[in-house]
Structure formats: C-alpha cells, structure tokens
Short mmCIF file of C-alpha atoms in Angstrom, two decimals:
data_model
loop_
_atom_site.label_atom_id
_atom_site.label_comp_id
_atom_site.label_asym_id
_atom_site.label_seq_id
_atom_site.Cartn_x
_atom_site.Cartn_y
_atom_site.Cartn_z
CA MET A 325 -11.74 38.60 36.99
CA ARG A 326 -13.38 36.30 35.42
CA LYS A 327 -12.57 32.42 36.58
CA GLU A 328 -12.22 31.00 33.43
CA ILE A 329 -9.47 33.89 32.63
CA LYS A 330 -7.89 32.93 36.32
CA GLY A 331 -7.58 29.82 34.37
CA GLY A 332 -5.77 30.38 31.37
CA LEU A 333 -3.58 32.24 34.05
CA ASN A 334 -2.91 28.53 35.72
CA LEU A 335 -2.32 27.51 32.27
CA LEU A 336 0.19 30.22 31.30
CA GLY A 337 2.07 29.46 34.49
CA PHE A 338 2.34 25.80 33.56
CA ILE A 339 3.66 26.57 30.11
CA LEU A 340 6.18 28.76 31.60
CA GLN A 341 7.20 26.34 34.11
CA ILE A 342 7.67 23.88 31.15
CA ASN A 343 9.77 26.36 29.29
CA GLY A 344 11.95 27.02 32.21
CA LEU A 345 12.92 23.33 32.96
CA LEU A 346 13.70 23.09 29.19
CA THR A 347 16.05 26.01 29.71
CA LEU A 348 18.44 23.37 31.67
CA ILE A 349 19.19 22.19 28.00
CA PRO A 350 21.16 25.02 26.89
CA ILE A 351 22.55 25.32 30.32
CA PHE A 352 24.02 21.86 29.76
CA VAL A 353 25.09 23.14 26.29
CA ALA A 354 26.80 26.13 28.24
CA LEU A 355 28.73 23.80 30.33
CA ILE A 356 29.89 21.27 27.64
CA PHE A 357 31.58 24.74 25.60
CA ARG A 358 32.85 26.62 28.64
CA GLU A 359 30.60 29.40 27.89
CA ASP A 360 30.21 30.79 31.37
CA ARG A 361 28.57 34.40 30.10
CA ALA A 362 25.52 32.08 28.46
CA LEU A 363 25.43 30.01 31.61
CA ILE A 364 25.00 33.08 33.24
CA ALA A 365 22.35 34.55 31.25
CA PHE A 366 20.61 30.74 31.28
CA LEU A 367 20.48 30.46 35.03
CA PHE A 368 18.57 33.44 35.21
CA MET A 369 16.11 33.36 32.78
CA GLY A 370 15.37 30.04 33.77
CA PHE A 371 15.02 30.85 37.06
CA ILE A 372 12.52 33.97 35.75
CA PHE A 373 10.48 31.26 34.32
CA LEU A 374 9.94 28.80 37.36
CA SER A 375 9.25 31.69 39.94
CA LEU A 376 6.79 33.54 37.61
CA GLY A 377 5.16 30.00 36.36
CA SER A 378 4.82 28.67 39.88
CA LEU A 379 3.44 31.75 41.26
CA LEU A 380 0.57 31.88 38.76
CA THR A 381 -0.16 27.96 39.11
CA SER A 382 -0.25 28.22 42.89
CA LYS A 383 -2.23 31.56 42.75
CA PHE A 384 -4.84 30.30 39.83
CA LYS A 385 -6.56 26.78 39.58
CA GLU A 386 -7.19 25.33 36.26
CA VAL A 387 -10.96 25.57 35.08
CA GLU A 388 -12.84 24.79 31.65
CA MET A 389 -11.88 28.23 29.63
CA ASP A 390 -14.25 29.93 27.48
CA PHE A 391 -12.87 31.53 23.50
CA VAL A 392 -12.12 35.04 25.47
CA SER A 393 -9.75 33.20 28.29
CA ALA A 394 -8.24 31.20 25.67
CA SER A 395 -7.68 34.39 23.40
CA LEU A 396 -5.74 36.06 26.01
CA LEU A 397 -3.66 32.98 27.08
CA ILE A 398 -2.57 32.72 23.52
CA SER A 399 -1.52 36.21 23.10
CA LEU A 400 0.33 36.56 26.71
CA THR A 401 2.11 33.36 26.50
CA TYR A 402 3.67 34.83 23.02
CA ILE A 403 4.26 38.19 25.00
CA SER A 404 5.40 36.63 28.13
CA LEU A 405 7.73 34.16 26.42
CA SER A 406 9.60 36.67 23.86
CA LEU A 407 10.17 39.09 27.13
CA ILE A 408 11.45 36.87 29.37
CA GLY A 409 13.56 35.21 26.21
CA THR A 410 15.22 38.45 25.61
CA LEU A 411 17.70 38.05 28.27
CA PRO A 412 20.43 35.76 27.03
CA TYR A 413 20.94 38.50 23.77
CA LEU A 414 20.82 41.12 26.12
CA TRP A 415 23.73 39.39 28.33
CA TYR A 416 25.46 39.17 24.57
CA GLY A 417 24.06 42.63 23.45
CA ASP A 418 27.63 44.88 23.19
CA LEU A 419 28.80 41.37 20.86
CA ILE A 420 25.69 40.74 18.73
CA PHE A 421 24.51 44.15 18.64
CA PRO A 422 27.61 46.26 18.05
CA ASN A 423 27.28 50.32 17.60
CA SER A 424 23.52 49.80 19.42
CA ASN A 425 22.52 51.89 22.27
CA ASN A 426 20.54 50.71 25.01
CA LEU A 427 17.00 51.00 23.49
CA ASP A 428 18.10 49.70 20.03
CA LYS A 429 19.47 46.73 21.91
CA PHE A 430 16.50 45.91 23.86
CA VAL A 431 14.43 46.08 20.75
CA LYS A 432 16.85 43.82 18.98
CA ALA A 433 16.70 41.18 21.69
CA LEU A 434 13.07 41.53 21.66
CA PHE A 435 12.99 40.77 17.81
CA GLU A 436 14.94 38.29 17.98
CA SER A 437 13.33 36.52 20.98
CA THR A 438 10.13 37.01 19.50
CA SER A 439 11.23 35.72 16.13
CA GLY A 440 12.49 32.27 17.88
CA TYR A 441 9.19 31.76 20.28
CA THR A 442 6.70 32.35 17.29
CA THR A 443 8.75 29.59 15.16
CA THR A 444 9.67 33.07 12.57
CA GLY A 445 13.28 33.14 12.12
CA LEU A 446 14.10 36.43 10.95
CA THR A 447 17.38 37.60 12.87
CA SER A 448 19.51 40.66 13.06
CA ILE A 449 22.68 38.19 14.29
CA LEU A 450 25.26 38.42 11.83
CA ASP A 451 27.76 36.56 13.57
CA LEU A 452 26.82 33.11 14.47
CA SER A 453 30.37 31.82 16.20
CA ILE A 454 30.02 34.30 19.34
CA SER A 455 28.71 31.45 21.20
CA LYS A 456 27.37 27.97 20.70
CA SER A 457 24.98 27.89 23.54
CA LEU A 458 23.60 30.94 22.35
CA ILE A 459 22.86 29.74 18.89
CA PHE A 460 21.19 26.40 20.47
CA PHE A 461 19.13 28.56 21.94
CA ARG A 462 17.96 30.02 19.82
CA SER A 463 17.00 26.97 17.59
CA LEU A 464 15.36 25.71 20.83
CA THR A 465 13.22 28.48 21.14
CA GLN A 466 11.73 27.63 17.79
CA TRP A 467 11.38 24.32 18.95
CA LEU A 468 9.26 25.23 22.12
CA GLY A 469 7.54 27.64 20.22
CA GLY A 470 6.28 25.05 17.75
CA ILE A 471 5.22 23.07 20.22
CA ASN A 472 3.18 25.83 22.01
CA ILE A 473 1.64 26.65 18.74
CA VAL A 474 0.45 23.19 18.21
CA PHE A 475 -0.94 22.77 21.97
CA LEU A 476 -2.39 26.73 21.60
CA THR A 477 -4.44 25.75 18.78
CA LEU A 478 -5.92 22.85 19.94
CA LEU A 479 -7.07 24.92 23.00
CA ILE A 480 -8.41 27.53 20.49
CA PHE A 481 -10.11 25.10 18.41
CA ILE A 482 -11.93 23.05 21.31
CA THR A 483 -13.61 26.51 22.62
CA PRO A 484 -14.63 26.62 19.03
CA PHE A 485 -16.39 30.22 18.87
CA PRO A 486 -16.02 32.30 16.42
CA PHE A 487 -14.10 28.79 14.63
CA ARG A 488 -16.84 26.49 14.89
CA ILE A 489 -16.60 25.56 11.35
CA ILE A 490 -12.91 24.58 11.39
CA SER A 491 -13.64 22.86 14.44
CA GLN A 492 -16.19 20.82 13.22
CA ILE A 493 -14.07 19.99 9.92
CA LEU A 494 -10.91 19.14 12.19
CA GLY A 495 -13.23 16.85 14.57
CA PHE A 496 -12.75 18.90 18.03
CA GLU A 497 -16.29 20.10 18.31
CA GLY A 498 -17.33 18.92 21.68
CA VAL A 499 -14.08 17.32 22.67
CA THR A 500 -12.59 17.68 25.82
CA LEU A 501 -8.95 17.30 26.79
CA ASN A 502 -6.93 17.21 29.49
CA LEU A 503 -5.15 20.21 28.47
CA LYS A 504 -1.77 19.63 30.55
CA ARG A 505 -1.61 15.98 29.35
CA SER A 506 -1.80 16.90 25.82
CA PHE A 507 0.63 19.63 26.32
CA ILE A 508 2.81 16.35 27.41
CA GLU A 509 1.48 14.29 24.17
CA VAL A 510 2.58 17.01 21.48
CA ILE A 511 6.04 17.09 23.47
CA LYS A 512 6.86 13.10 23.04
CA ILE A 513 5.74 13.24 19.69
CA TYR A 514 7.77 16.17 18.54
CA PHE A 515 10.73 14.86 20.61
CA ILE A 516 10.64 11.67 18.79
CA PHE A 517 10.39 13.34 15.08
CA THR A 518 13.33 15.57 16.39
CA LEU A 519 15.24 12.73 17.41
CA ILE A 520 14.87 10.36 14.04
CA PHE A 521 15.35 13.58 11.63
CA THR A 522 18.82 14.37 13.63
CA ILE A 523 19.87 10.92 13.18
CA LEU A 524 18.94 10.92 9.85
CA LEU A 525 21.21 14.34 9.14
CA SER A 526 23.76 13.28 10.94
CA TYR A 527 23.72 10.09 8.70
CA SER A 528 23.82 12.57 5.80
CA GLY A 529 27.00 14.28 6.71
CA VAL A 530 25.94 17.10 8.66
CA PRO A 531 27.98 17.45 12.03
CA PRO A 532 25.34 16.48 14.78
CA PHE A 533 25.32 19.80 16.57
CA GLU A 534 24.34 21.69 13.76
CA ALA A 535 22.11 18.41 12.75
CA LEU A 536 19.88 19.10 16.22
CA ASN A 537 19.38 22.94 15.61
CA ILE A 538 18.50 22.35 11.96
CA THR A 539 15.96 19.74 13.08
CA PHE A 540 14.61 22.15 15.88
CA SER A 541 14.29 24.94 13.22
CA GLY A 542 12.78 23.02 10.65
CA LEU A 543 10.43 20.81 12.58
CA SER A 544 8.75 24.11 14.12
CA THR A 545 8.61 25.46 10.77
CA GLY A 546 10.94 28.27 12.14
CA GLY A 547 14.28 29.04 10.08
CA PHE A 548 16.93 30.05 12.51
CA LEU A 549 20.16 28.38 11.41
CA PRO A 550 23.49 27.55 12.94
CA THR A 551 25.28 28.57 10.07
CA ASN A 552 25.82 31.60 8.06
CA ASN A 553 25.28 29.83 4.84
CA LEU A 554 23.32 26.51 4.93
CA LYS A 555 24.49 25.30 1.64
CA ASP A 556 27.85 23.97 3.49
CA PHE A 557 25.92 21.28 4.69
CA LEU A 558 23.39 20.51 1.67
CA ASN A 559 24.55 17.21 -0.18
CA PRO A 560 22.01 15.82 -2.41
CA LEU A 561 21.06 13.48 0.84
CA SER A 562 20.55 16.07 3.69
CA TYR A 563 19.14 18.25 0.67
CA TRP A 564 15.77 15.60 0.60
CA ILE A 565 15.93 14.88 4.29
CA ILE A 566 15.55 19.29 5.50
CA ILE A 567 12.91 19.18 2.94
CA ALA A 568 11.08 16.14 4.14
CA ILE A 569 11.58 18.03 8.03
CA MET A 570 9.92 21.40 6.73
CA LEU A 571 6.80 19.45 5.01
CA VAL A 572 6.50 17.27 8.01
CA GLY A 573 6.42 20.49 10.05
CA SER A 574 4.00 21.96 8.30
CA VAL A 575 1.60 18.88 7.99
CA ASN A 576 -1.50 19.16 10.35
CA PHE A 577 -0.77 17.50 13.42
CA SER A 578 -3.46 15.28 13.60
CA ILE A 579 -1.80 13.17 10.74
CA LEU A 580 1.41 12.89 12.81
CA SER A 581 -0.74 11.98 15.98
CA LYS A 582 -2.10 9.18 14.17
CA ILE A 583 1.24 7.74 13.46
CA PHE A 584 1.83 6.97 16.66
CA GLY A 585 -1.73 5.50 17.38
CA ARG A 586 -3.04 8.93 18.90
CA LYS A 587 -6.66 10.42 18.11
CA ILE A 588 -5.89 14.08 18.41
CA GLY A 589 -8.60 15.20 15.73
CA ILE A 590 -9.52 14.02 12.39
CA VAL A 591 -7.37 14.38 9.31
CA TYR A 592 -9.23 16.64 6.63
CA LEU A 593 -7.43 15.58 3.17
CA SER A 594 -8.87 18.19 0.78
CA GLU A 595 -6.98 20.76 2.91
CA PHE A 596 -3.35 18.38 2.35
CA TYR A 597 -4.42 17.71 -1.26
CA PHE A 598 -4.64 21.15 -2.03
CA TRP A 599 -1.69 22.52 -0.06
CA ILE A 600 0.16 19.98 -2.20
CA LEU A 601 -1.50 21.43 -5.30
CA ILE A 602 -0.12 24.59 -4.19
CA LEU A 603 3.09 23.24 -3.59
CA THR A 604 3.46 21.54 -7.13
CA ILE A 605 1.77 24.84 -8.89
CA GLY A 606 4.32 27.21 -7.47
CA SER A 607 7.23 24.57 -8.35
CA LEU A 608 6.10 24.66 -11.89
CA ILE A 609 5.60 28.58 -12.15
CA SER A 610 9.15 28.96 -10.20
CA PHE A 611 10.84 27.12 -13.13
CA PHE A 612 10.12 29.48 -15.51
CA LEU A 613 10.14 32.87 -13.26
CA VAL A 614 12.64 32.33 -10.35
CA LYS A 615 16.63 32.72 -11.54
CA GLY A 616 18.61 30.01 -10.64
CA ASN A 617 18.29 26.04 -10.64
CA TRP A 618 15.33 24.12 -10.32
CA GLY A 619 16.79 22.59 -7.11
CA ASP A 620 17.28 25.70 -5.42
CA ASN A 621 13.88 26.94 -6.69
CA PHE A 622 12.09 23.64 -5.59
CA PHE A 623 14.03 24.23 -1.95
CA HIS A 624 12.76 27.83 -1.46
CA ILE A 625 9.39 27.10 -2.62
CA VAL A 626 9.00 24.61 0.08
CA SER A 627 10.58 27.04 2.54
CA ALA A 628 7.48 29.33 1.53
CA THR A 629 4.91 27.24 1.19
CA THR A 630 5.82 25.66 4.96
CA THR A 631 6.37 28.98 6.26
CA THR A 632 9.90 27.70 7.53
CA GLY A 633 12.15 30.07 6.05
CA PHE A 634 15.55 28.43 5.14
CA GLN A 635 17.09 30.22 2.99
CA TYR A 636 20.35 30.33 1.25
CA VAL A 637 19.84 32.62 -2.16
CA ASP A 638 19.76 35.94 -1.77
CA PHE A 639 16.19 37.47 -2.68
CA SER A 640 17.30 41.05 -2.91
CA GLN A 641 18.79 39.99 -6.06
CA GLN A 642 15.27 39.11 -7.67
CA SER A 643 12.80 40.84 -9.24
CA ASP A 644 9.69 42.21 -8.06
CA THR A 645 7.51 39.83 -9.30
CA VAL A 646 9.22 36.90 -7.62
CA LYS A 647 9.14 38.99 -4.66
CA LEU A 648 5.41 39.11 -4.72
CA PHE A 649 5.09 35.43 -5.98
CA PHE A 650 6.93 34.38 -2.70
CA THR A 651 4.94 36.81 -0.71
CA LEU A 652 1.66 35.31 -1.89
CA LEU A 653 3.04 31.80 -1.05
CA MET A 654 4.25 32.71 2.31
CA PHE A 655 0.61 34.46 3.07
CA PHE A 656 -1.27 31.29 2.38
CA GLY A 657 0.99 29.21 4.65
CA GLY A 658 0.47 25.56 5.70
CA SER A 659 -2.05 23.21 7.05
CA SER A 660 -4.16 24.18 9.92
CA PHE A 661 -3.60 22.55 13.38
CA SER A 662 0.07 22.80 12.32
CA THR A 663 3.69 24.40 13.40
CA ALA A 664 3.14 26.43 9.74
CA GLY A 665 1.91 30.11 10.40
CA GLY A 666 0.14 32.07 7.12
CA ILE A 667 -3.63 32.79 6.33
CA LYS A 668 -3.77 28.47 6.63
CA ILE A 669 -4.88 26.46 3.61
CA LEU A 670 -8.37 25.53 4.97
CA ARG A 671 -9.20 29.30 5.54
CA ILE A 672 -8.46 29.55 1.76
CA LEU A 673 -10.29 26.62 0.79
CA LEU A 674 -13.36 27.89 2.87
CA ALA A 675 -12.84 31.41 1.30
CA LEU A 676 -13.32 30.02 -1.93
CA THR A 677 -16.02 27.68 -1.02
CA ALA A 678 -18.04 30.73 -0.14
CA LEU A 679 -17.03 32.25 -3.57
CA GLU A 680 -18.33 29.52 -5.38
CA TRP A 681 -21.59 29.77 -3.59
CA PHE A 682 -21.80 33.35 -3.79
CA PHE A 683 -21.56 33.45 -7.67
CA LYS A 684 -24.13 30.41 -8.05
CA ARG A 685 -26.50 32.77 -5.64
CA ILE A 686 -26.05 35.47 -8.20
CA LEU A 687 -26.95 33.27 -11.46
CA LEU A 688 -29.38 31.44 -10.12
CA PRO A 689 -33.01 32.84 -9.51
CA GLU A 690 -33.82 34.23 -6.01
CA LYS A 691 -36.23 31.40 -5.40
CA VAL A 692 -33.76 28.35 -6.00
CA ILE A 693 -32.18 27.99 -1.86
CA ILE A 694 -28.84 27.19 -2.06
CA PRO A 695 -27.10 26.18 1.23
CA LEU A 696 -23.31 26.57 1.96
CA ARG A 697 -21.70 23.39 2.48
CA ILE A 698 -18.51 21.93 3.10
CA LYS A 699 -17.94 18.31 3.86
CA GLU A 700 -21.65 18.07 4.54
CA ARG A 701 -21.77 20.30 6.79
CA ILE A 702 -23.57 24.04 6.44
CA ILE A 703 -21.74 26.98 7.38
CA GLU A 704 -23.47 29.74 8.74
CA GLU A 705 -22.80 33.17 7.08
CA LYS A 706 -21.21 34.49 9.70
CA GLU A 707 -18.52 31.89 10.10
CA ILE A 708 -17.59 33.02 6.44
CA ILE A 709 -17.80 36.80 7.56
CA SER A 710 -15.08 35.91 10.35
CA ILE A 711 -13.14 34.55 7.93
CA LEU A 712 -13.23 36.93 5.62
CA PHE A 713 -12.58 39.60 8.30
CA LEU A 714 -9.43 37.66 9.21
CA ILE A 715 -8.19 37.80 5.68
CA LEU A 716 -9.28 41.44 5.28
CA ILE A 717 -7.55 42.49 8.71
CA SER A 718 -4.21 40.20 8.07
CA ILE A 719 -3.93 41.95 4.15
CA LEU A 720 -4.79 45.35 5.66
CA SER A 721 -2.01 45.36 8.31
CA LEU A 722 0.37 44.24 6.02
CA ILE A 723 -0.72 47.46 3.61
CA ILE A 724 -0.11 49.79 6.29
CA GLY A 725 2.90 48.26 7.47
CA ALA A 726 4.08 48.52 3.79
CA LEU A 727 3.22 52.24 3.49
CA ILE A 728 5.03 53.43 6.37
CA PHE A 729 8.32 51.08 5.41
CA THR A 730 8.18 52.58 2.19
CA PHE A 731 8.07 56.03 4.02
CA TYR A 732 11.75 55.33 5.57
CA GLY A 733 12.67 54.77 2.01
CA TYR A 734 12.13 51.06 1.59
CA SER A 735 10.93 49.65 -2.06
CA THR A 736 7.09 48.36 -1.62
CA SER A 737 7.76 45.01 -2.80
CA SER A 738 10.87 44.20 -0.33
CA SER A 739 8.30 46.17 2.47
CA LEU A 740 5.65 43.63 1.29
CA PHE A 741 7.82 40.54 1.41
CA GLU A 742 9.41 41.10 4.55
CA LEU A 743 6.37 42.29 6.58
CA THR A 744 4.67 39.36 5.22
CA SER A 745 7.48 36.61 6.10
CA ALA A 746 6.94 38.58 9.64
CA PHE A 747 3.18 37.76 9.65
CA ALA A 748 3.13 34.52 8.09
CA THR A 749 6.32 33.42 10.75
CA THR A 750 8.48 32.32 8.00
CA GLY A 751 11.51 34.10 8.20
CA LEU A 752 13.08 34.69 4.46
CA THR A 753 13.92 37.89 3.96
CA THR A 754 15.38 40.64 1.41
CA GLY A 755 18.03 41.56 4.18
CA LEU A 756 15.57 44.49 5.78
CA SER A 757 15.92 42.63 8.76
CA ALA A 758 19.50 43.60 8.93
CA LEU A 759 21.23 45.29 12.04
CA ASP A 760 20.76 49.12 10.73
CA LEU A 761 16.70 48.69 10.26
CA PRO A 762 15.25 51.31 12.63
CA PHE A 763 13.87 50.42 15.73
CA PRO A 764 10.00 51.68 14.84
CA LEU A 765 10.20 49.39 11.90
CA ARG A 766 11.47 46.49 14.01
CA LEU A 767 8.87 47.25 16.20
CA ILE A 768 5.98 46.60 13.66
CA LEU A 769 7.56 43.69 12.28
CA ILE A 770 7.61 42.03 16.12
CA PHE A 771 3.60 43.35 16.11
CA GLU A 772 3.17 41.14 12.64
CA MET A 773 4.79 38.35 14.43
CA ILE A 774 2.74 38.16 17.34
CA LEU A 775 -0.61 39.31 15.38
CA GLY A 776 0.29 35.91 12.56
CA ARG A 777 1.31 33.66 15.43
CA ALA A 778 -1.37 34.46 17.78
CA GLU A 779 -3.93 34.60 15.39
CA VAL A 780 -5.81 37.72 13.82
CA ILE A 781 -9.11 37.42 16.35
CA PRO A 782 -7.74 35.97 19.02
CA PHE A 783 -5.27 38.97 19.10
CA ILE A 784 -7.75 41.68 18.66
CA VAL A 785 -9.82 40.21 21.30
CA PHE A 786 -7.02 40.66 23.82
CA LEU A 787 -5.85 44.09 22.55
CA TYR A 788 -9.96 44.76 23.15
CA HIS A 789 -9.96 43.76 26.88
CA ILE A 790 -6.49 45.51 27.44
CA PHE A 791 -7.71 48.42 26.12
CA LYS A 792 -11.49 48.18 28.20
CA TRP A 793 -9.28 47.03 31.35
CA GLY A 794 -6.85 50.38 30.94
CA LYS A 795 -9.85 52.86 31.16
CA ARG A 796 -11.04 51.44 34.16
#
C-alpha cells in the first residue's frame, strides 16, 4: 500500500475520532430528555467511532497526500460515517420504519444516515415526535457533514490535479497546510456562526431546541427539520434569519474565514456575483411560473440555489415545468469551497467561458491564436475537458437513474427532481423518498448522494482502485 494512501487512512482515523467526540453532545441530549434507548445507541456508536479512529491513527502515519489518496479519503469518509451512523436509526427501526423487514430497515437507516452526513436532507421518517435526541442527532450529522465537506474540499484543492485551474483561481496552488489544525479551524468558525444564528432565531421566537436544530441544518445547507411543518416557526423575523443562514452556508468559506481574520484561499468575487445573478433571475422567473405567493417562492428559490432543502410547500402539486426549473437550480448548486452541493457556480462559469472561446475559434480565421483565459490565467484544454467530463457524467447518472425510476412507474419530472436533489445534496422532495419507495431506488438515491458529495472524479478514482484491488 502506498504511503500516501496510508496517510489518508491516518486522516480518516482523525476525522472519525472528532466525530466520535462530538457524539457526546447527543448523549447529553438523551440524558436531558431521559431517553435511555437513544442513550445506548449513541454510546455504542461513539465507541465504534473512537475505537476505529484510534486504530487507524495508531496504525498509519500522517504524510503528505496526492490526488489519488485524497480521492480515496473523501469517498471512504462519507461511506464510513454513513455506515456507522446507521446505528441510532436501526435502534429505533421498529418505530421509525414500521412494517419493514430487516433489509428494508437497514437500507432506510443507511439512507437517513447518508442523507445526514452528505448534508442532503431527504428523509423517510414521518413521525418526528419519537425521540428528541434522535432528531438532534440527525441535525448534528448535517453540521458535522458540512464541516467535513469544507475540510475535504480544502484537501482536494491543495492536491490540485485535475483541478489545477480551480485551485489557482481560489488561491490554493502551492499551499501547504497543517490539515488537522485546519480541520479544527473550520470547526471553530462554524461553531461561532452556529452560536450567533441560534441566538438570533431564539430571539425571533423560535424555541431554543428547534432554533439550534434549524441552524445546524441551514448552516450546513442540509435540510433536516426538527418539525413536521417549518411554517409553524416562520414569522417576519425568523423568515429572513433562516434565509440568511442558508446564504451563509452556501458562501465560499474563504469569505467566512476572512471575517475572522483568517486567510484560507482567495475570494473569487466573479463566482459570488454570478451566483447572486442566478438567485435574482430565479426569483423573477418564479414570480410568473410558480404557484403561491412571492414570499414562499423566494424562500424555496434560496433553498434550491443554496442546496439547503428547507421546504414547506408540496412540490408534487407543482407542474412539470416548475419541477424542471427547480431541478436546474439544484443542479447548478452554490459556491465552490462551501457546504453547498451541485455542480458549483465556478464550474458553470468555466464552462461558459470555454463555450465563448469555442465560438470565437470557429468564427475567427485559423491563423488567429486565442488563448483561453480566466482571471488572467491560461486554461489548458485538458482542464476544460475534465470539467465537461464531470458535468457529462453527472447528467448521465441522473438520466440513467430517472429511466430506472420511470420503469417503476414514477413520472420523469418527479424522478429527475428527486435524483437531482440527492445528487446536489439538496433535500427538496416531491414525496418519492417516503417510506414506500422500493429499496433498489433508495439505493440509487444513496449512490447519488455520495457521488454528488464526494465529487464525481474523486469518486470514480475511488471506484477504479476498489475494482483494481478486487481483481488482485
């Protein structure tokens, strides 16, 4: 085994240890609400996190990693967290997944856990009154997932192949960081924002427990809710605070770090401006296209473009045109180097720049040499090919998934909506993710969540090496 891959396993162990330590929080919540059943599940899960994490950090030494080892790490992180995170849901399986056999319970538990750690927010739990600590744990997994996303994105960008141009634009080229210290730094910054927004929501009239859970989910652009109806906690003040939480979660982390005097990467304002433009245009279109009042429409446009997934309207009642409109918004996603999912605005900008360059090449004489530039940097064709390949594979996975869903009798528009929501880790739903979804389709949604969150190219690298090692 290469030493870089061993270094990745060391870092995976560190991440598992941190997640294990933070499992102490739902343990205290279970003690406060006297939920013995949940307490046992959290203790068992925390023990597995800490034991496995300690084993990996003691067995493997930390070294500088390359792109292959970083790709394996990011995929293994989400798979490991999702598998271990099934325990509390399995512990409550007979209550939260009624009338399900053991295989169905496991797949539904894995779906719920993956949806949390990938910050997706799709859920099959219909009764949220079963356990306060379980509801808190769901929100916490999204908060932890958001932190993991920012940290692992940082790791990918400082091992830039094949994302060299993105690394240059965001100021990561040649940067060497103390990764474990950077991970703690990310936790600190998100903890401060969590504290601020929880206090603001509580001031607006949202009960403290619900305020903390909503902040956890919103800041991580997650989508899990501590209530069956978000509208119960919406008033003129809390409405705008929740929108602010979603926007902050979707902003490039470099902007957030600079607020606290840190210098992690460069703020690329063109991406931020383009994202605001998409949000503005989307809001204007929704005014004419979507049923309902403008306030509800704007809230859900923000929810879709930030890939948060907070929802209080029934998308199954909307037209196919509206579903496809929101599908496109979710697919674009939020800013790079943020907790948001989707393709990311920076890649859309790069693809549009390449398209403009391509038409110039066609229209101008062959002797005229026009370099492809962005931000005064020349982009090599192989870099554009990697971006277009990523977008193509993403679209292809959604089309294949939708074809399978339609084979089971679901409409094309609803299938694409649900699959894109999973891939973009959004969580908006037309209701397909309910308890009666056949487990093969649920497995497809799980695959899309991990594919979208781990990034397409790193995940393909991971699958390639797993297949290669399996043939030995």
